[in-house]
PDB file of C-alpha atoms in Angstrom:
ATOM      1  CA  UNK A  11     -24.719-152.496 136.120  1.00 96.00           C
ATOM      2  CA  UNK A  12     -26.351-155.903 136.009  1.00 97.00           C
ATOM      3  CA  UNK A  13     -29.006-154.821 138.503  1.00 96.00           C
ATOM      4  CA  UNK A  14     -29.721-151.660 136.492  1.00 96.00           C
ATOM      5  CA  UNK A  15     -30.187-153.675 133.309  1.00 97.00           C
ATOM      6  CA  UNK A  16     -32.499-156.108 135.125  1.00 97.00           C
ATOM      7  CA  UNK A  17     -34.416-153.202 136.635  1.00 96.00           C
ATOM      8  CA  UNK A  18     -34.847-151.708 133.168  1.00 96.00           C
ATOM      9  CA  UNK A  19     -36.304-155.000 131.949  1.00 94.00           C
ATOM     10  CA  UNK A  20     -38.521-155.547 134.983  1.00 96.00           C
ATOM     11  CA  UNK A  21     -40.302-152.205 135.309  1.00 96.00           C
ATOM     12  CA  UNK A  22     -42.930-150.400 133.273  1.00 96.00           C
ATOM     13  CA  UNK A  23     -42.545-147.213 135.313  1.00 98.00           C
ATOM     14  CA  UNK A  24     -41.218-144.522 132.948  1.00 98.00           C
ATOM     15  CA  UNK A  25     -39.606-142.553 135.782  1.00 97.00           C
ATOM     16  CA  UNK A  26     -37.611-145.569 136.943  1.00 97.00           C
ATOM     17  CA  UNK A  27     -36.716-146.431 133.331  1.00 98.00           C
ATOM     18  CA  UNK A  28     -35.525-142.878 132.755  1.00 98.00           C
ATOM     19  CA  UNK A  29     -33.346-142.867 135.887  1.00 98.00           C
ATOM     20  CA  UNK A  30     -31.873-146.298 135.110  1.00 98.00           C
ATOM     21  CA  UNK A  31     -31.030-145.150 131.574  1.00 98.00           C
ATOM     22  CA  UNK A  32     -29.393-141.962 132.870  1.00 98.00           C
ATOM     23  CA  UNK A  33     -27.260-144.017 135.253  1.00 97.00           C
ATOM     24  CA  UNK A  34     -26.292-146.480 132.504  1.00 97.00           C
ATOM     25  CA  UNK A  35     -25.487-143.556 130.224  1.00 97.00           C
ATOM     26  CA  UNK A  36     -23.233-141.991 132.839  1.00 97.00           C
ATOM     27  CA  UNK A  37     -21.580-145.343 133.502  1.00 97.00           C
ATOM     28  CA  UNK A  38     -20.857-145.727 129.788  1.00 95.00           C
ATOM     29  CA  UNK A  39     -18.466-142.787 129.990  1.00 89.00           C
ATOM     30  CA  UNK A  40     -15.878-145.343 131.183  1.00 93.00           C
ATOM     31  CA  UNK A  41     -14.632-147.786 128.557  1.00 93.00           C
ATOM     32  CA  UNK A  42     -14.501-150.736 130.953  1.00 95.00           C
ATOM     33  CA  UNK A  43     -18.220-150.238 131.651  1.00 97.00           C
ATOM     34  CA  UNK A  44     -18.968-150.143 127.907  1.00 97.00           C
ATOM     35  CA  UNK A  45     -17.655-153.689 127.632  1.00 97.00           C
ATOM     36  CA  UNK A  46     -19.473-154.840 130.766  1.00 97.00           C
ATOM     37  CA  UNK A  47     -22.812-153.430 129.577  1.00 98.00           C
ATOM     38  CA  UNK A  48     -22.372-155.144 126.196  1.00 97.00           C
ATOM     39  CA  UNK A  49     -21.444-158.464 127.832  1.00 97.00           C
ATOM     40  CA  UNK A  50     -24.551-158.274 130.042  1.00 97.00           C
ATOM     41  CA  UNK A  51     -26.726-157.898 126.898  1.00 97.00           C
ATOM     42  CA  UNK A  52     -27.402-154.323 127.976  1.00 98.00           C
ATOM     43  CA  UNK A  53     -27.260-152.965 124.430  1.00 98.00           C
ATOM     44  CA  UNK A  54     -30.307-154.929 123.336  1.00 97.00           C
ATOM     45  CA  UNK A  55     -32.159-154.020 126.552  1.00 98.00           C
ATOM     46  CA  UNK A  56     -31.384-150.320 126.087  1.00 98.00           C
ATOM     47  CA  UNK A  57     -32.167-150.569 122.376  1.00 98.00           C
ATOM     48  CA  UNK A  58     -35.515-152.099 123.293  1.00 97.00           C
ATOM     49  CA  UNK A  59     -36.360-148.858 125.080  1.00 98.00           C
ATOM     50  CA  UNK A  60     -36.394-147.127 121.667  1.00 98.00           C
ATOM     51  CA  UNK A  61     -39.850-148.648 121.207  1.00 97.00           C
ATOM     52  CA  UNK A  62     -41.105-147.025 124.402  1.00 96.00           C
ATOM     53  CA  UNK A  63     -43.975-144.599 123.838  1.00 95.00           C
ATOM     54  CA  UNK A  64     -42.643-142.099 126.410  1.00 97.00           C
ATOM     55  CA  UNK A  65     -40.410-139.575 124.569  1.00 98.00           C
ATOM     56  CA  UNK A  66     -38.165-138.933 127.610  1.00 98.00           C
ATOM     57  CA  UNK A  67     -37.448-142.658 127.968  1.00 98.00           C
ATOM     58  CA  UNK A  68     -36.585-142.891 124.263  1.00 98.00           C
ATOM     59  CA  UNK A  69     -34.347-139.845 124.578  1.00 98.00           C
ATOM     60  CA  UNK A  70     -32.471-141.304 127.551  1.00 98.00           C
ATOM     61  CA  UNK A  71     -32.067-144.617 125.709  1.00 98.00           C
ATOM     62  CA  UNK A  72     -30.597-142.749 122.729  1.00 98.00           C
ATOM     63  CA  UNK A  73     -28.215-140.890 125.043  1.00 98.00           C
ATOM     64  CA  UNK A  74     -27.075-144.158 126.620  1.00 98.00           C
ATOM     65  CA  UNK A  75     -26.553-145.788 123.208  1.00 98.00           C
ATOM     66  CA  UNK A  76     -24.667-142.695 122.100  1.00 98.00           C
ATOM     67  CA  UNK A  77     -22.206-143.040 124.982  1.00 97.00           C
ATOM     68  CA  UNK A  78     -21.936-146.766 124.395  1.00 98.00           C
ATOM     69  CA  UNK A  79     -21.277-146.237 120.668  1.00 97.00           C
ATOM     70  CA  UNK A  80     -17.780-144.946 121.397  1.00 94.00           C
ATOM     71  CA  UNK A  81     -16.726-148.609 121.327  1.00 93.00           C
ATOM     72  CA  UNK A  82     -16.337-150.432 117.972  1.00 95.00           C
ATOM     73  CA  UNK A  83     -17.681-153.741 119.324  1.00 96.00           C
ATOM     74  CA  UNK A  84     -20.707-151.893 120.682  1.00 97.00           C
ATOM     75  CA  UNK A  85     -21.267-150.216 117.320  1.00 97.00           C
ATOM     76  CA  UNK A  86     -21.536-153.659 115.743  1.00 97.00           C
ATOM     77  CA  UNK A  87     -24.507-154.379 118.009  1.00 97.00           C
ATOM     78  CA  UNK A  88     -26.005-150.881 117.995  1.00 98.00           C
ATOM     79  CA  UNK A  89     -26.111-150.775 114.187  1.00 98.00           C
ATOM     80  CA  UNK A  90     -29.264-152.932 114.206  1.00 98.00           C
ATOM     81  CA  UNK A  91     -31.109-149.913 115.668  1.00 98.00           C
ATOM     82  CA  UNK A  92     -29.974-147.347 113.054  1.00 98.00           C
ATOM     83  CA  UNK A  93     -33.130-147.571 110.943  1.00 98.00           C
ATOM     84  CA  UNK A  94     -35.295-147.166 114.044  1.00 98.00           C
ATOM     85  CA  UNK A  95     -33.171-144.208 115.192  1.00 98.00           C
ATOM     86  CA  UNK A  96     -33.575-142.585 111.760  1.00 98.00           C
ATOM     87  CA  UNK A  97     -37.356-143.027 111.991  1.00 98.00           C
ATOM     88  CA  UNK A  98     -37.306-141.489 115.464  1.00 98.00           C
ATOM     89  CA  UNK A  99     -35.351-138.475 114.171  1.00 98.00           C
ATOM     90  CA  UNK A 100     -37.851-138.068 111.328  1.00 97.00           C
ATOM     91  CA  UNK A 101     -40.954-138.352 113.513  1.00 97.00           C
ATOM     92  CA  UNK A 102     -39.738-136.435 116.580  1.00 98.00           C
ATOM     93  CA  UNK A 103     -40.870-132.839 117.058  1.00 98.00           C
ATOM     94  CA  UNK A 104     -38.577-130.431 115.237  1.00 98.00           C
ATOM     95  CA  UNK A 105     -35.598-129.333 117.369  1.00 98.00           C
ATOM     96  CA  UNK A 106     -36.684-131.510 120.305  1.00 98.00           C
ATOM     97  CA  UNK A 107     -34.234-133.113 122.716  1.00 98.00           C
ATOM     98  CA  UNK A 108     -35.400-136.466 121.358  1.00 98.00           C
ATOM     99  CA  UNK A 109     -34.489-135.483 117.798  1.00 98.00           C
ATOM    100  CA  UNK A 110     -31.098-134.142 118.889  1.00 98.00           C
ATOM    101  CA  UNK A 111     -30.336-137.306 120.863  1.00 98.00           C
ATOM    102  CA  UNK A 112     -31.033-139.380 117.762  1.00 98.00           C
ATOM    103  CA  UNK A 113     -28.842-137.142 115.613  1.00 98.00           C
ATOM    104  CA  UNK A 114     -25.978-137.390 118.120  1.00 98.00           C
ATOM    105  CA  UNK A 115     -26.128-141.191 117.986  1.00 98.00           C
ATOM    106  CA  UNK A 116     -26.229-141.115 114.175  1.00 98.00           C
ATOM    107  CA  UNK A 117     -23.195-138.825 114.208  1.00 98.00           C
ATOM    108  CA  UNK A 118     -21.187-141.383 116.181  1.00 97.00           C
ATOM    109  CA  UNK A 119     -22.456-144.272 114.086  1.00 98.00           C
ATOM    110  CA  UNK A 120     -21.490-142.482 110.862  1.00 98.00           C
ATOM    111  CA  UNK A 121     -17.872-141.710 111.802  1.00 96.00           C
ATOM    112  CA  UNK A 122     -16.821-144.771 109.811  1.00 95.00           C
ATOM    113  CA  UNK A 123     -18.517-145.748 106.564  1.00 96.00           C
ATOM    114  CA  UNK A 124     -19.580-149.143 107.923  1.00 96.00           C
ATOM    115  CA  UNK A 125     -23.225-148.169 108.489  1.00 97.00           C
ATOM    116  CA  UNK A 126     -23.802-145.342 106.006  1.00 98.00           C
ATOM    117  CA  UNK A 127     -26.062-147.508 103.821  1.00 97.00           C
ATOM    118  CA  UNK A 128     -28.555-147.748 106.681  1.00 98.00           C
ATOM    119  CA  UNK A 129     -28.963-143.938 106.639  1.00 98.00           C
ATOM    120  CA  UNK A 130     -29.557-143.399 102.918  1.00 97.00           C
ATOM    121  CA  UNK A 131     -33.348-143.189 103.186  1.00 96.00           C
ATOM    122  CA  UNK A 132     -33.039-140.444 105.811  1.00 97.00           C
ATOM    123  CA  UNK A 133     -30.910-138.090 103.717  1.00 97.00           C
ATOM    124  CA  UNK A 134     -33.966-136.053 102.581  1.00 96.00           C
ATOM    125  CA  UNK A 135     -34.954-135.691 106.245  1.00 97.00           C
ATOM    126  CA  UNK A 136     -31.438-134.561 107.164  1.00 97.00           C
ATOM    127  CA  UNK A 137     -31.513-131.933 104.421  1.00 96.00           C
ATOM    128  CA  UNK A 138     -34.960-130.768 105.564  1.00 96.00           C
ATOM    129  CA  UNK A 139     -33.668-130.418 109.140  1.00 97.00           C
ATOM    130  CA  UNK A 140     -30.716-128.466 107.805  1.00 95.00           C
ATOM    131  CA  UNK A 141     -33.064-125.878 106.310  1.00 95.00           C
ATOM    132  CA  UNK A 142     -35.791-125.866 108.989  1.00 96.00           C
ATOM    133  CA  UNK A 143     -33.991-126.636 112.242  1.00 97.00           C
ATOM    134  CA  UNK A 144     -32.545-124.319 114.828  1.00 98.00           C
ATOM    135  CA  UNK A 145     -28.803-123.767 114.969  1.00 98.00           C
ATOM    136  CA  UNK A 146     -28.335-126.685 117.403  1.00 97.00           C
ATOM    137  CA  UNK A 147     -30.195-129.030 115.088  1.00 98.00           C
ATOM    138  CA  UNK A 148     -28.377-127.721 112.013  1.00 98.00           C
ATOM    139  CA  UNK A 149     -24.973-128.280 113.611  1.00 98.00           C
ATOM    140  CA  UNK A 150     -25.858-131.850 114.553  1.00 98.00           C
ATOM    141  CA  UNK A 151     -27.273-132.598 111.093  1.00 98.00           C
ATOM    142  CA  UNK A 152     -24.169-131.128 109.479  1.00 98.00           C
ATOM    143  CA  UNK A 153     -22.003-133.494 111.501  1.00 98.00           C
ATOM    144  CA  UNK A 154     -23.958-136.465 110.128  1.00 98.00           C
ATOM    145  CA  UNK A 155     -23.862-135.098 106.568  1.00 97.00           C
ATOM    146  CA  UNK A 156     -20.114-134.391 106.737  1.00 97.00           C
ATOM    147  CA  UNK A 157     -19.525-137.966 107.888  1.00 98.00           C
ATOM    148  CA  UNK A 158     -21.691-139.321 105.070  1.00 98.00           C
ATOM    149  CA  UNK A 159     -20.011-137.080 102.490  1.00 97.00           C
ATOM    150  CA  UNK A 160     -16.576-138.468 103.397  1.00 97.00           C
ATOM    151  CA  UNK A 161     -17.680-141.745 101.800  1.00 97.00           C
ATOM    152  CA  UNK A 162     -17.460-141.617  97.972  1.00 96.00           C
ATOM    153  CA  UNK A 163     -20.178-144.295  97.770  1.00 96.00           C
ATOM    154  CA  UNK A 164     -22.619-141.790  99.311  1.00 96.00           C
ATOM    155  CA  UNK A 165     -22.021-138.964  96.800  1.00 94.00           C
ATOM    156  CA  UNK A 166     -24.757-140.049  94.403  1.00 94.00           C
ATOM    157  CA  UNK A 167     -27.280-140.465  97.233  1.00 95.00           C
ATOM    158  CA  UNK A 168     -26.461-137.057  98.708  1.00 95.00           C
ATOM    159  CA  UNK A 169     -26.697-135.265  95.362  1.00 93.00           C
ATOM    160  CA  UNK A 170     -29.887-137.024  94.222  1.00 93.00           C
ATOM    161  CA  UNK A 171     -31.812-136.537  97.453  1.00 90.00           C
ATOM    162  CA  UNK A 172     -35.186-134.869  97.011  1.00 82.00           C
ATOM    163  CA  UNK A 173     -35.813-132.118  99.501  1.00 74.00           C
TER     164      UNK A 173
END
């Protein structure tokens, strides 16, 4: 895992970055690896890939963060990327794998109310995706909206959102 994280930092080759992210994502399916990746500062390295201009690299980084977000300690570190993930969801092509990867991460990050405030500005986007997206996109957006609606503090924001 350490070598993969170093490789991710050392290369500018999008194909290598993509493969390293896929491997890290698969490794994150095991809880012991989630802790190891966090302790190796892998979350910030993977999160840094969200700034990559290659959509497939961004998508794979989102998938890896999604798998890593199943751990509460990891969520505490991943939450710094929520605003960037929301922007990615808003700017990604409608119904793209990139957009869906971002929505899946936001779904996991919104299971508890800890980070709902960071998603408020994206509520109009979520509602737009609900009306314009394909069924896959709609289902993923609904998961985020259901999580947000479970928090009474979000009611006003959800009802006032301009669509």
